PDB file of C-alpha atoms in Angstrom:
ATOM      1  CA  MET G   2       4.024   7.446  16.309  1.00 63.00           C
ATOM      2  CA  THR G   3       2.354   9.512  19.029  1.00 67.00           C
ATOM      3  CA  ARG G   4       4.215  12.551  17.781  1.00 71.00           C
ATOM      4  CA  ILE G   5       2.821  12.077  14.278  1.00 70.00           C
ATOM      5  CA  ALA G   6      -0.707  11.575  15.610  1.00 66.00           C
ATOM      6  CA  ALA G   7      -0.451  14.742  17.737  1.00 67.00           C
ATOM      7  CA  THR G   8       0.885  16.668  14.749  1.00 70.00           C
ATOM      8  CA  LEU G   9      -1.966  15.444  12.555  1.00 64.00           C
ATOM      9  CA  ALA G  10      -4.552  16.344  15.213  1.00 67.00           C
ATOM     10  CA  LEU G  11      -3.095  19.841  15.482  1.00 63.00           C
ATOM     11  CA  CYS G  12      -3.207  20.226  11.687  1.00 64.00           C
ATOM     12  CA  LEU G  13      -6.833  19.159  11.588  1.00 61.00           C
ATOM     13  CA  PHE G  14      -7.643  21.624  14.371  1.00 64.00           C
ATOM     14  CA  LEU G  15      -5.948  24.505  12.540  1.00 61.00           C
ATOM     15  CA  THR G  16      -7.377  23.758   9.084  1.00 61.00           C
ATOM     16  CA  PRO G  17     -10.802  25.443   9.577  1.00 55.00           C
ATOM     17  CA  ALA G  18      -9.086  28.595  10.857  1.00 52.00           C
ATOM     18  CA  GLN G  19      -7.195  28.912   7.580  1.00 50.00           C
ATOM     19  CA  ALA G  20     -10.339  28.436   5.520  1.00 51.00           C
ATOM     20  CA  GLN G  21     -12.197  31.310   7.183  1.00 54.00           C
ATOM     21  CA  ASP G  22     -11.879  34.895   6.066  1.00 59.00           C
ATOM     22  CA  ALA G  23      -9.495  36.856   8.246  1.00 55.00           C
ATOM     23  CA  PRO G  24     -11.132  39.765  10.039  1.00 57.00           C
ATOM     24  CA  ALA G  25      -9.940  43.236   9.184  1.00 55.00           C
ATOM     25  CA  PRO G  26      -6.816  44.019  11.199  1.00 51.00           C
ATOM     26  CA  ASP G  27      -7.209  46.557  13.954  1.00 56.00           C
ATOM     27  CA  LYS G  28      -5.169  49.711  14.061  1.00 53.00           C
ATOM     28  CA  ASP G  29      -2.124  47.901  15.494  1.00 55.00           C
ATOM     29  CA  GLY G  30      -2.302  45.062  12.917  1.00 64.00           C
ATOM     30  CA  ASP G  31      -2.097  42.378  15.632  1.00 74.00           C
ATOM     31  CA  VAL G  32      -4.815  40.144  14.162  1.00 78.00           C
ATOM     32  CA  GLY G  33      -3.312  40.157  10.648  1.00 78.00           C
ATOM     33  CA  GLU G  34       0.112  39.425  12.081  1.00 81.00           C
ATOM     34  CA  GLY G  35      -1.341  36.590  14.168  1.00 81.00           C
ATOM     35  CA  PHE G  36      -2.867  34.923  11.120  1.00 85.00           C
ATOM     36  CA  SER G  37       0.381  35.346   9.226  1.00 87.00           C
ATOM     37  CA  LEU G  38       2.301  33.665  12.050  1.00 88.00           C
ATOM     38  CA  LEU G  39      -0.306  30.899  12.227  1.00 89.00           C
ATOM     39  CA  ASN G  40       0.072  30.318   8.494  1.00 90.00           C
ATOM     40  CA  GLU G  41       3.862  30.139   8.766  1.00 90.00           C
ATOM     41  CA  GLY G  42       3.589  27.747  11.717  1.00 90.00           C
ATOM     42  CA  ALA G  43       1.320  25.428   9.751  1.00 90.00           C
ATOM     43  CA  LYS G  44       3.756  25.467   6.811  1.00 92.00           C
ATOM     44  CA  LEU G  45       6.666  24.588   9.108  1.00 92.00           C
ATOM     45  CA  LEU G  46       4.604  21.816  10.696  1.00 91.00           C
ATOM     46  CA  PHE G  47       3.813  20.254   7.321  1.00 90.00           C
ATOM     47  CA  ARG G  48       7.431  20.573   6.166  1.00 91.00           C
ATOM     48  CA  GLY G  49       8.582  18.795   9.328  1.00 90.00           C
ATOM     49  CA  LEU G  50       6.034  16.052   8.804  1.00 89.00           C
ATOM     50  CA  MET G  51       7.147  15.599   5.201  1.00 89.00           C
ATOM     51  CA  ASP G  52      10.808  15.444   6.267  1.00 89.00           C
ATOM     52  CA  GLU G  53       9.947  12.706   8.774  1.00 89.00           C
ATOM     53  CA  MET G  54       7.921  10.686   6.278  1.00 89.00           C
ATOM     54  CA  GLU G  55      10.340  10.958   3.345  1.00 90.00           C
ATOM     55  CA  PRO G  56      12.696   8.084   4.401  1.00 89.00           C
ATOM     56  CA  ALA G  57       9.743   5.756   5.022  1.00 89.00           C
ATOM     57  CA  MET G  58       8.224   6.596   1.641  1.00 89.00           C
ATOM     58  CA  ARG G  59      11.580   6.055  -0.078  1.00 90.00           C
ATOM     59  CA  ASP G  60      11.979   2.653   1.627  1.00 91.00           C
ATOM     60  CA  MET G  61       8.458   1.668   0.607  1.00 89.00           C
ATOM     61  CA  GLY G  62       9.218   2.613  -2.999  1.00 87.00           C
ATOM     62  CA  GLU G  63      12.353   0.450  -2.968  1.00 89.00           C
ATOM     63  CA  ALA G  64      10.409  -2.476  -1.481  1.00 88.00           C
ATOM     64  CA  MET G  65       7.763  -2.163  -4.175  1.00 88.00           C
ATOM     65  CA  GLY G  66      10.514  -2.149  -6.805  1.00 87.00           C
ATOM     66  CA  ASP G  67      11.875  -5.392  -5.326  1.00 86.00           C
ATOM     67  CA  LEU G  68       8.395  -6.971  -5.413  1.00 88.00           C
ATOM     68  CA  GLN G  69       7.686  -5.962  -8.994  1.00 89.00           C
ATOM     69  CA  PRO G  70       9.113  -9.140 -10.679  1.00 88.00           C
ATOM     70  CA  ALA G  71       7.169 -11.406  -8.314  1.00 88.00           C
ATOM     71  CA  LEU G  72       3.955  -9.462  -8.918  1.00 86.00           C
ATOM     72  CA  ARG G  73       4.408  -9.663 -12.682  1.00 86.00           C
ATOM     73  CA  ASP G  74       4.900 -13.433 -12.412  1.00 86.00           C
ATOM     74  CA  LEU G  75       1.765 -13.748 -10.259  1.00 83.00           C
ATOM     75  CA  LEU G  76      -0.323 -11.679 -12.671  1.00 80.00           C
ATOM     76  CA  ALA G  77       0.901 -13.812 -15.590  1.00 79.00           C
ATOM     77  CA  LYS G  78      -0.289 -16.953 -13.781  1.00 80.00           C
ATOM     78  CA  VAL G  79      -3.644 -15.481 -12.768  1.00 79.00           C
ATOM     79  CA  ASP G  80      -4.425 -14.077 -16.253  1.00 79.00           C
ATOM     80  CA  ASP G  81      -7.627 -11.957 -15.957  1.00 82.00           C
ATOM     81  CA  LEU G  82      -9.093 -11.127 -12.537  1.00 83.00           C
ATOM     82  CA  ARG G  83     -12.604 -11.059 -14.031  1.00 88.00           C
ATOM     83  CA  ASN G  84     -12.333 -14.867 -14.322  1.00 89.00           C
ATOM     84  CA  TYR G  85     -12.369 -15.221 -10.520  1.00 90.00           C
ATOM     85  CA  GLU G  86     -15.050 -14.942  -7.850  1.00 92.00           C
ATOM     86  CA  ALA G  87     -14.800 -12.553  -4.894  1.00 93.00           C
ATOM     87  CA  PRO G  88     -12.467 -13.788  -2.116  1.00 93.00           C
ATOM     88  CA  GLU G  89     -14.107 -15.851   0.608  1.00 94.00           C
ATOM     89  CA  ARG G  90     -12.735 -16.055   4.163  1.00 95.00           C
ATOM     90  CA  LEU G  91     -13.146 -19.388   5.916  1.00 94.00           C
ATOM     91  CA  PRO G  92     -13.685 -19.696   9.705  1.00 95.00           C
ATOM     92  CA  ASN G  93     -10.094 -20.920  10.151  1.00 95.00           C
ATOM     93  CA  GLY G  94      -8.737 -17.748   8.491  1.00 93.00           C
ATOM     94  CA  ASP G  95      -7.943 -19.222   5.077  1.00 94.00           C
ATOM     95  CA  ILE G  96      -8.909 -17.126   2.074  1.00 94.00           C
ATOM     96  CA  LEU G  97     -10.246 -18.832  -1.051  1.00 93.00           C
ATOM     97  CA  ILE G  98     -10.386 -17.200  -4.462  1.00 89.00           C
ATOM     98  CA  ARG G  99     -12.300 -19.535  -6.755  1.00 91.00           C
ATOM     99  CA  ARG G 100     -12.108 -19.472 -10.547  1.00 89.00           C
ATOM    100  CA  LYS G 101     -15.497 -19.000 -12.197  1.00 91.00           C
ATOM    101  CA  ALA G 102     -17.021 -22.040 -13.848  1.00 90.00           C
ATOM    102  CA  ASP G 103     -17.518 -20.232 -17.165  1.00 90.00           C
ATOM    103  CA  ALA G 104     -13.937 -18.899 -17.279  1.00 87.00           C
ATOM    104  CA  PRO G 105     -11.765 -19.999 -20.222  1.00 87.00           C
ATOM    105  CA  PRO G 106      -9.141 -22.650 -19.441  1.00 84.00           C
ATOM    106  CA  LEU G 107      -5.733 -21.494 -18.282  1.00 78.00           C
ATOM    107  CA  PRO G 108      -2.920 -21.671 -20.856  1.00 72.00           C
ATOM    108  CA  GLU G 109      -0.390 -24.457 -20.448  1.00 73.00           C
ATOM    109  CA  GLU G 110       2.539 -23.436 -18.280  1.00 65.00           C
ATOM    110  CA  THR G 111       6.116 -24.161 -19.153  1.00 59.00           C
ATOM    111  CA  PRO G 112       8.169 -24.736 -16.009  1.00 58.00           C
ATOM    112  CA  GLY G 113      10.706 -22.069 -15.276  1.00 56.00           C
ATOM    113  CA  PRO G 114      14.292 -22.859 -14.254  1.00 53.00           C
ATOM    114  CA  GLU G 115      13.370 -22.829 -10.566  1.00 57.00           C
ATOM    115  CA  GLU G 116      10.445 -25.222 -11.135  1.00 57.00           C
ATOM    116  CA  THR G 117      12.265 -27.991 -13.032  1.00 56.00           C
ATOM    117  CA  PRO G 118      13.000 -30.981 -10.792  1.00 58.00           C
ATOM    118  CA  ALA G 119      16.570 -31.923 -10.046  1.00 57.00           C
ATOM    119  CA  PRO G 120      17.924 -34.863 -12.123  1.00 55.00           C
ATOM    120  CA  ASP G 121      18.407 -37.049  -9.040  1.00 59.00           C
ATOM    121  CA  ALA G 122      14.938 -36.272  -7.611  1.00 58.00           C
ATOM    122  CA  PRO G 123      12.480 -39.200  -7.578  1.00 57.00           C
ATOM    123  CA  ALA G 124       9.629 -39.111 -10.058  1.00 59.00           C
ATOM    124  CA  PRO G 125       6.345 -37.793  -8.596  1.00 58.00           C
ATOM    125  CA  ASP G 126       4.628 -41.173  -9.160  1.00 64.00           C
ATOM    126  CA  ALA G 127       7.481 -43.198  -7.638  1.00 59.00           C
ATOM    127  CA  PRO G 128       6.592 -45.113  -4.469  1.00 64.00           C
ATOM    128  CA  GLY G 129       7.911 -43.673  -1.235  1.00 64.00           C
ATOM    129  CA  ILE G 130      10.605 -45.338   0.808  1.00 69.00           C
ATOM    130  CA  GLU G 131       9.316 -46.948   3.970  1.00 68.00           C
ATOM    131  CA  LEU G 132      11.621 -46.524   6.954  1.00 65.00           C
TER     132      LEU G 132
END
């Protein structure tokens, strides 16, 4: 992580130098050659950074692909975000997102296969067993 931060700091330091006009090269051409080498070094630096970040970006893309069905299900349950107030953080760290009072009622949900109770499960209104 420190390596990436140092690389980014170096890139930010070198960026203004690339944006300025290069002075006319002297008779030996040393200044023009120096800027050319600096440009090549910056390109190599960015290529190296991209090579390092590519696996992480690929993994993040795969993770987002795995989350896509769950996000679609969540969005189907929430319906329209304009029907909700801004999130509110409580002192204990809980976050509440309240539905607006003037929002239309939610459509009736049909339980999915994972939400249907097992046949041998007690009814929700059944009295508990005292031990």
